[in-house]
């Protein structure tokens, strides 16, 4: 009877020891058995014992090929390292996670000097949302079809939607806007399309959300003021100025060109051009300045031109007048030659009356 009791006690004791050993586990943090981590980021995993911490020894991390990760390994120490954070916690650190480092990593330790236990975690690499081609200022031209660019990269693939001035643009509900894979198409751009657009990228698998504010400013080609004269008179030998007036978005830049030889008047010795105001200034006007000149107004939306006829007024100058003798009561002709622009008329005094007569 006594012998049977001892045998039962021994069986129970052995079972208790085995049962106690199998309940001991390692804990990896973060807790998830599968973890998605962004490429290029620093990543930290920790491994520790849940219970009986003083009975654990020889903690180590193993890579996906079941090789021990060591800080003295010249091939891996710049990208993978281990660090003892507390007596019972061993960290695995990825300096900059790469796609090739995805896989299953295992933490192992020896319990009570005899039993090896382990726990594994799988690392999946993902591409965080990045903006490949999404300028934050974009400039469509009035009346054109324009794509507001927003090319996004992520892995898993993102969903992209759009908001304008805080209101969501719903796909398929407007003929004016068409959502494309790499941008928002605006059909027949109008000035009302000015505003702030938000390109929003969402990765449902990871819960990542990122937004890009894009300022859209509609550009308009230059148009000339209808009050701008088509003919301007200037006086030879004097200084003169001609102003070109146009509006556009952005404000146009100006140049003046001589029509007969395409000479840029800004390069002339006797003229200057203010590119911002459109004022052409001519010093010492010459008769060679007479003729057609063109104002060129240009901005990012286009270039327009307007012709101006420059008329040089030349002061009259008497070129030739000769004294003649004539018998009384006989008819004679006195010739007077003069130049000028426009062609001048000449007058001579008649007799002693002091009156002038045309000649």
GROMACS .gro file of C-alpha atoms in nm:
model
  359
    1UNK     CA    1   0.000   0.000   0.000
    2UNK     CA    2   0.282   0.244   0.094
    3UNK     CA    3   0.480   0.158  -0.222
    4UNK     CA    4   0.185   0.243  -0.446
    5UNK     CA    5   0.148   0.584  -0.279
    6UNK     CA    6   0.510   0.675  -0.345
    7UNK     CA    7   0.475   0.580  -0.712
    8UNK     CA    8   0.171   0.805  -0.758
    9UNK     CA    9   0.351   1.095  -0.591
   10UNK     CA   10   0.652   1.058  -0.823
   11UNK     CA   11   0.435   1.061  -1.135
   12UNK     CA   12   0.253   1.374  -1.021
   13UNK     CA   13   0.580   1.552  -0.939
   14UNK     CA   14   0.736   1.477  -1.278
   15UNK     CA   15   0.421   1.596  -1.455
   16UNK     CA   16   0.423   1.919  -1.258
   17UNK     CA   17   0.783   1.994  -1.353
   18UNK     CA   18   0.723   1.922  -1.721
   19UNK     CA   19   0.398   2.120  -1.716
   20UNK     CA   20   0.572   2.416  -1.551
   21UNK     CA   21   0.849   2.421  -1.810
   22UNK     CA   22   0.616   2.416  -2.109
   23UNK     CA   23   0.416   2.715  -1.977
   24UNK     CA   24   0.718   2.949  -1.989
   25UNK     CA   25   0.721   3.175  -2.297
   26UNK     CA   26   0.911   3.460  -2.451
   27UNK     CA   27   0.736   3.782  -2.537
   28UNK     CA   28   0.814   3.991  -2.848
   29UNK     CA   29   0.707   4.352  -2.861
   30UNK     CA   30   0.531   4.496  -3.055
   31UNK     CA   31   0.295   4.205  -2.996
   32UNK     CA   32   0.169   4.122  -3.346
   33UNK     CA   33   0.306   3.799  -3.499
   34UNK     CA   34   0.313   3.970  -3.840
   35UNK     CA   35   0.431   4.329  -3.857
   36UNK     CA   36   0.435   4.565  -4.156
   37UNK     CA   37   0.720   4.815  -4.136
   38UNK     CA   38   0.810   5.098  -4.377
   39UNK     CA   39   1.125   5.068  -4.585
   40UNK     CA   40   1.399   5.312  -4.494
   41UNK     CA   41   1.282   5.357  -4.134
   42UNK     CA   42   1.457   5.254  -3.813
   43UNK     CA   43   1.279   4.957  -3.651
   44UNK     CA   44   1.313   4.812  -3.300
   45UNK     CA   45   1.186   4.475  -3.171
   46UNK     CA   46   1.229   4.357  -2.812
   47UNK     CA   47   1.227   4.008  -2.666
   48UNK     CA   48   1.187   3.921  -2.295
   49UNK     CA   49   1.064   3.647  -2.065
   50UNK     CA   50   0.710   3.665  -1.936
   51UNK     CA   51   0.779   3.486  -1.604
   52UNK     CA   52   1.070   3.344  -1.403
   53UNK     CA   53   1.296   3.605  -1.557
   54UNK     CA   54   1.594   3.510  -1.349
   55UNK     CA   55   1.596   3.158  -1.498
   56UNK     CA   56   1.660   3.273  -1.857
   57UNK     CA   57   2.002   3.293  -2.016
   58UNK     CA   58   2.174   3.302  -2.356
   59UNK     CA   59   1.916   3.525  -2.526
   60UNK     CA   60   1.977   3.579  -2.896
   61UNK     CA   61   1.808   3.686  -3.220
   62UNK     CA   62   1.817   3.472  -3.534
   63UNK     CA   63   1.773   3.605  -3.890
   64UNK     CA   64   1.540   3.450  -4.153
   65UNK     CA   65   1.822   3.204  -4.242
   66UNK     CA   66   1.840   3.098  -3.876
   67UNK     CA   67   2.178   3.261  -3.827
   68UNK     CA   68   2.262   3.432  -3.499
   69UNK     CA   69   2.268   3.810  -3.532
   70UNK     CA   70   2.592   3.938  -3.381
   71UNK     CA   71   2.728   4.290  -3.346
   72UNK     CA   72   3.076   4.179  -3.450
   73UNK     CA   73   2.955   4.055  -3.790
   74UNK     CA   74   3.112   4.296  -4.039
   75UNK     CA   75   2.855   4.212  -4.308
   76UNK     CA   76   2.548   4.303  -4.103
   77UNK     CA   77   2.648   4.527  -3.812
   78UNK     CA   78   2.582   4.850  -4.006
   79UNK     CA   79   2.221   4.752  -4.069
   80UNK     CA   80   2.134   4.496  -3.797
   81UNK     CA   81   2.237   4.498  -3.432
   82UNK     CA   82   2.129   4.363  -3.094
   83UNK     CA   83   2.128   4.552  -2.766
   84UNK     CA   84   2.073   4.442  -2.406
   85UNK     CA   85   1.821   4.696  -2.282
   86UNK     CA   86   1.757   4.535  -1.941
   87UNK     CA   87   1.896   4.213  -1.787
   88UNK     CA   88   1.604   4.016  -1.934
   89UNK     CA   89   1.528   4.222  -2.251
   90UNK     CA   90   1.719   4.188  -2.578
   91UNK     CA   91   1.644   4.433  -2.859
   92UNK     CA   92   1.683   4.380  -3.234
   93UNK     CA   93   1.749   4.705  -3.420
   94UNK     CA   94   1.720   4.767  -3.796
   95UNK     CA   95   1.920   5.079  -3.879
   96UNK     CA   96   1.728   5.141  -4.202
   97UNK     CA   97   1.492   4.863  -4.298
   98UNK     CA   98   1.538   4.731  -4.650
   99UNK     CA   99   1.306   4.522  -4.866
  100UNK     CA  100   1.561   4.236  -4.863
  101UNK     CA  101   1.538   4.219  -4.482
  102UNK     CA  102   1.176   4.104  -4.482
  103UNK     CA  103   1.122   3.760  -4.329
  104UNK     CA  104   1.081   3.569  -4.003
  105UNK     CA  105   1.304   3.663  -3.709
  106UNK     CA  106   1.332   3.438  -3.404
  107UNK     CA  107   1.421   3.518  -3.046
  108UNK     CA  108   1.556   3.222  -2.845
  109UNK     CA  109   1.676   3.168  -2.486
  110UNK     CA  110   1.771   2.889  -2.250
  111UNK     CA  111   1.538   2.831  -1.953
  112UNK     CA  112   1.665   2.688  -1.630
  113UNK     CA  113   1.994   2.596  -1.792
  114UNK     CA  114   1.848   2.308  -1.996
  115UNK     CA  115   1.543   2.399  -2.203
  116UNK     CA  116   1.564   2.609  -2.519
  117UNK     CA  117   1.253   2.812  -2.597
  118UNK     CA  118   1.184   3.051  -2.882
  119UNK     CA  119   0.933   3.286  -3.036
  120UNK     CA  120   0.916   3.428  -3.389
  121UNK     CA  121   0.782   3.737  -3.563
  122UNK     CA  122   0.743   3.801  -3.934
  123UNK     CA  123   0.849   4.136  -4.075
  124UNK     CA  124   0.677   4.249  -4.394
  125UNK     CA  125   0.827   4.555  -4.563
  126UNK     CA  126   0.607   4.830  -4.698
  127UNK     CA  127   0.670   5.153  -4.884
  128UNK     CA  128   0.538   5.446  -4.689
  129UNK     CA  129   0.340   5.699  -4.889
  130UNK     CA  130   0.573   5.922  -5.089
  131UNK     CA  131   0.498   6.200  -5.339
  132UNK     CA  132   0.671   6.122  -5.668
  133UNK     CA  133   0.536   6.404  -5.885
  134UNK     CA  134   0.304   6.639  -5.697
  135UNK     CA  135   0.424   7.004  -5.715
  136UNK     CA  136   0.265   7.219  -5.448
  137UNK     CA  137   0.211   7.507  -5.692
  138UNK     CA  138   0.065   7.438  -6.036
  139UNK     CA  139  -0.044   7.675  -6.312
  140UNK     CA  140  -0.304   7.569  -6.568
  141UNK     CA  141  -0.376   7.797  -6.864
  142UNK     CA  142  -0.721   7.941  -6.918
  143UNK     CA  143  -0.930   7.746  -7.170
  144UNK     CA  144  -0.705   7.438  -7.181
  145UNK     CA  145  -0.737   7.081  -7.055
  146UNK     CA  146  -0.500   7.048  -6.761
  147UNK     CA  147  -0.396   6.769  -6.526
  148UNK     CA  148  -0.317   6.870  -6.167
  149UNK     CA  149  -0.030   6.631  -6.108
  150UNK     CA  150  -0.026   6.404  -5.803
  151UNK     CA  151   0.168   6.082  -5.852
  152UNK     CA  152   0.188   5.878  -5.531
  153UNK     CA  153   0.394   5.569  -5.444
  154UNK     CA  154   0.326   5.322  -5.164
  155UNK     CA  155   0.324   4.948  -5.104
  156UNK     CA  156   0.054   4.823  -5.053
  157UNK     CA  157  -0.098   5.045  -5.323
  158UNK     CA  158  -0.277   5.357  -5.198
  159UNK     CA  159  -0.623   5.488  -5.274
  160UNK     CA  160  -0.611   5.851  -5.391
  161UNK     CA  161  -0.896   6.099  -5.368
  162UNK     CA  162  -0.927   6.477  -5.403
  163UNK     CA  163  -1.071   6.774  -5.216
  164UNK     CA  164  -1.112   7.130  -5.342
  165UNK     CA  165  -1.150   7.414  -5.096
  166UNK     CA  166  -1.244   7.155  -4.833
  167UNK     CA  167  -1.509   6.977  -5.045
  168UNK     CA  168  -1.452   6.623  -5.171
  169UNK     CA  169  -1.452   6.576  -5.548
  170UNK     CA  170  -1.650   6.259  -5.613
  171UNK     CA  171  -1.539   6.044  -5.906
  172UNK     CA  172  -1.790   6.026  -6.188
  173UNK     CA  173  -2.017   6.301  -6.057
  174UNK     CA  174  -1.874   6.592  -6.259
  175UNK     CA  175  -1.786   6.640  -6.624
  176UNK     CA  176  -1.552   6.923  -6.529
  177UNK     CA  177  -1.322   6.707  -6.312
  178UNK     CA  178  -1.189   6.361  -6.398
  179UNK     CA  179  -0.985   6.169  -6.138
  180UNK     CA  180  -0.693   5.991  -6.304
  181UNK     CA  181  -0.433   5.755  -6.159
  182UNK     CA  182  -0.169   6.026  -6.139
  183UNK     CA  183  -0.369   6.345  -6.111
  184UNK     CA  184  -0.693   6.540  -6.140
  185UNK     CA  185  -0.793   6.642  -6.492
  186UNK     CA  186  -0.969   6.979  -6.528
  187UNK     CA  187  -1.166   7.005  -6.850
  188UNK     CA  188  -1.167   7.353  -7.010
  189UNK     CA  189  -0.995   7.548  -6.732
  190UNK     CA  190  -1.174   7.861  -6.609
  191UNK     CA  191  -1.061   8.132  -6.368
  192UNK     CA  192  -1.300   7.981  -6.111
  193UNK     CA  193  -1.069   7.679  -6.092
  194UNK     CA  194  -0.826   7.884  -5.883
  195UNK     CA  195  -0.795   7.745  -5.530
  196UNK     CA  196  -0.633   7.497  -5.295
  197UNK     CA  197  -0.666   7.130  -5.385
  198UNK     CA  198  -0.582   6.841  -5.151
  199UNK     CA  199  -0.448   6.517  -5.294
  200UNK     CA  200  -0.515   6.252  -5.027
  201UNK     CA  201  -0.350   5.907  -5.026
  202UNK     CA  202  -0.479   5.624  -4.805
  203UNK     CA  203  -0.336   5.274  -4.752
  204UNK     CA  204  -0.615   5.065  -4.604
  205UNK     CA  205  -0.391   4.770  -4.509
  206UNK     CA  206  -0.170   4.981  -4.283
  207UNK     CA  207  -0.403   5.268  -4.195
  208UNK     CA  208  -0.154   5.522  -4.331
  209UNK     CA  209  -0.300   5.851  -4.452
  210UNK     CA  210  -0.113   6.142  -4.605
  211UNK     CA  211  -0.227   6.469  -4.764
  212UNK     CA  212  -0.066   6.707  -5.010
  213UNK     CA  213  -0.187   7.067  -5.043
  214UNK     CA  214  -0.162   7.192  -5.401
  215UNK     CA  215  -0.221   7.558  -5.488
  216UNK     CA  216  -0.372   7.594  -5.835
  217UNK     CA  217  -0.345   7.937  -5.999
  218UNK     CA  218  -0.499   7.978  -6.345
  219UNK     CA  219  -0.278   8.170  -6.588
  220UNK     CA  220  -0.423   8.390  -6.864
  221UNK     CA  221  -0.241   8.505  -7.178
  222UNK     CA  222  -0.176   8.880  -7.220
  223UNK     CA  223  -0.442   9.101  -7.378
  224UNK     CA  224  -0.381   9.461  -7.484
  225UNK     CA  225  -0.567   9.762  -7.354
  226UNK     CA  226  -0.805   9.881  -7.628
  227UNK     CA  227  -0.713  10.242  -7.548
  228UNK     CA  228  -0.353  10.184  -7.651
  229UNK     CA  229  -0.286  10.404  -7.960
  230UNK     CA  230  -0.190  10.252  -8.294
  231UNK     CA  231  -0.006  10.568  -8.408
  232UNK     CA  232   0.233  10.778  -8.201
  233UNK     CA  233   0.398  11.102  -8.318
  234UNK     CA  234   0.746  11.194  -8.193
  235UNK     CA  235   0.964  11.493  -8.276
  236UNK     CA  236   1.309  11.458  -8.429
  237UNK     CA  237   1.589  11.552  -8.195
  238UNK     CA  238   1.375  11.532  -7.883
  239UNK     CA  239   1.318  11.254  -7.629
  240UNK     CA  240   1.000  11.049  -7.650
  241UNK     CA  241   0.832  10.755  -7.483
  242UNK     CA  242   0.576  10.498  -7.595
  243UNK     CA  243   0.387  10.284  -7.342
  244UNK     CA  244   0.260   9.933  -7.404
  245UNK     CA  245  -0.034   9.835  -7.183
  246UNK     CA  246  -0.148   9.472  -7.143
  247UNK     CA  247  -0.297   9.259  -6.872
  248UNK     CA  248  -0.255   8.890  -6.795
  249UNK     CA  249  -0.186   8.647  -6.515
  250UNK     CA  250   0.090   8.653  -6.416
  251UNK     CA  251   0.171   9.014  -6.512
  252UNK     CA  252   0.335   9.018  -6.856
  253UNK     CA  253   0.692   9.114  -6.939
  254UNK     CA  254   0.743   9.353  -7.232
  255UNK     CA  255   0.981   9.402  -7.521
  256UNK     CA  256   0.978   9.631  -7.825
  257UNK     CA  257   1.085   9.515  -8.172
  258UNK     CA  258   1.140   9.710  -8.495
  259UNK     CA  259   0.925   9.540  -8.756
  260UNK     CA  260   1.145   9.581  -9.064
  261UNK     CA  261   1.455   9.416  -8.918
  262UNK     CA  262   1.340   9.246  -8.591
  263UNK     CA  263   1.581   9.464  -8.392
  264UNK     CA  264   1.518   9.447  -8.018
  265UNK     CA  265   1.502   9.813  -7.924
  266UNK     CA  266   1.638   9.739  -7.577
  267UNK     CA  267   1.975   9.684  -7.746
  268UNK     CA  268   1.970  10.014  -7.933
  269UNK     CA  269   2.210  10.291  -7.829
  270UNK     CA  270   1.932  10.554  -7.821
  271UNK     CA  271   1.648  10.358  -7.657
  272UNK     CA  272   1.568  10.170  -7.336
  273UNK     CA  273   1.283   9.934  -7.247
  274UNK     CA  274   1.134   9.878  -6.902
  275UNK     CA  275   1.035   9.509  -6.913
  276UNK     CA  276   0.792   9.548  -6.623
  277UNK     CA  277   0.604   9.863  -6.726
  278UNK     CA  278   0.630   9.834  -7.105
  279UNK     CA  279   0.768  10.188  -7.148
  280UNK     CA  280   0.995  10.243  -7.450
  281UNK     CA  281   1.209  10.555  -7.412
  282UNK     CA  282   1.390  10.703  -7.713
  283UNK     CA  283   1.655  10.973  -7.666
  284UNK     CA  284   1.739  11.203  -7.957
  285UNK     CA  285   1.466  11.084  -8.192
  286UNK     CA  286   1.598  11.033  -8.545
  287UNK     CA  287   1.419  11.012  -8.877
  288UNK     CA  288   1.538  10.648  -8.891
  289UNK     CA  289   1.297  10.581  -8.605
  290UNK     CA  290   1.004  10.642  -8.837
  291UNK     CA  291   0.806  10.324  -8.912
  292UNK     CA  292   0.630  10.031  -8.751
  293UNK     CA  293   0.739   9.892  -8.417
  294UNK     CA  294   0.584   9.600  -8.223
  295UNK     CA  295   0.518   9.557  -7.855
  296UNK     CA  296   0.561   9.196  -7.738
  297UNK     CA  297   0.382   9.105  -7.413
  298UNK     CA  298   0.458   8.760  -7.275
  299UNK     CA  299   0.392   8.548  -6.968
  300UNK     CA  300   0.373   8.178  -6.887
  301UNK     CA  301   0.037   8.152  -7.067
  302UNK     CA  302   0.153   8.291  -7.400
  303UNK     CA  303   0.289   8.580  -7.608
  304UNK     CA  304   0.090   8.852  -7.784
  305UNK     CA  305   0.203   9.140  -8.006
  306UNK     CA  306   0.063   9.477  -8.110
  307UNK     CA  307   0.193   9.707  -8.383
  308UNK     CA  308   0.239  10.079  -8.338
  309UNK     CA  309   0.317  10.320  -8.622
  310UNK     CA  310   0.586  10.558  -8.503
  311UNK     CA  311   0.567  10.886  -8.697
  312UNK     CA  312   0.875  11.111  -8.665
  313UNK     CA  313   0.783  11.478  -8.698
  314UNK     CA  314   1.070  11.664  -8.868
  315UNK     CA  315   1.072  12.040  -8.817
  316UNK     CA  316   1.055  12.240  -9.143
  317UNK     CA  317   1.386  12.358  -9.281
  318UNK     CA  318   1.429  12.596  -9.580
  319UNK     CA  319   1.671  12.437  -9.820
  320UNK     CA  320   1.689  12.690 -10.105
  321UNK     CA  321   1.551  13.041 -10.183
  322UNK     CA  322   1.706  13.273 -10.447
  323UNK     CA  323   1.675  13.646 -10.495
  324UNK     CA  324   1.561  13.752 -10.842
  325UNK     CA  325   1.516  14.082 -11.027
  326UNK     CA  326   1.210  14.153 -11.239
  327UNK     CA  327   1.084  14.451 -11.432
  328UNK     CA  328   0.791  14.646 -11.296
  329UNK     CA  329   0.454  14.514 -11.399
  330UNK     CA  330   0.608  14.195 -11.527
  331UNK     CA  331   0.516  13.852 -11.385
  332UNK     CA  332   0.791  13.638 -11.231
  333UNK     CA  333   0.827  13.324 -11.019
  334UNK     CA  334   1.016  13.302 -10.692
  335UNK     CA  335   1.109  12.944 -10.588
  336UNK     CA  336   1.135  12.837 -10.220
  337UNK     CA  337   1.243  12.480 -10.126
  338UNK     CA  338   1.193  12.336  -9.773
  339UNK     CA  339   1.196  11.990  -9.606
  340UNK     CA  340   1.008  11.842  -9.313
  341UNK     CA  341   0.769  11.565  -9.209
  342UNK     CA  342   0.490  11.608  -9.280
  343UNK     CA  343   0.583  11.812  -9.591
  344UNK     CA  344   0.571  12.181  -9.490
  345UNK     CA  345   0.391  12.463  -9.671
  346UNK     CA  346   0.584  12.790  -9.738
  347UNK     CA  347   0.460  13.149  -9.745
  348UNK     CA  348   0.627  13.473  -9.869
  349UNK     CA  349   0.544  13.836  -9.788
  350UNK     CA  350   0.369  14.020 -10.073
  351UNK     CA  351   0.495  14.369 -10.157
  352UNK     CA  352   0.487  14.632  -9.888
  353UNK     CA  353   0.159  14.510  -9.736
  354UNK     CA  354   0.324  14.261  -9.501
  355UNK     CA  355   0.081  13.988  -9.611
  356UNK     CA  356   0.210  13.635  -9.674
  357UNK     CA  357   0.131  13.437  -9.983
  358UNK     CA  358   0.182  13.066 -10.041
  359UNK     CA  359   0.454  12.950 -10.269
   0.00000   0.00000   0.00000
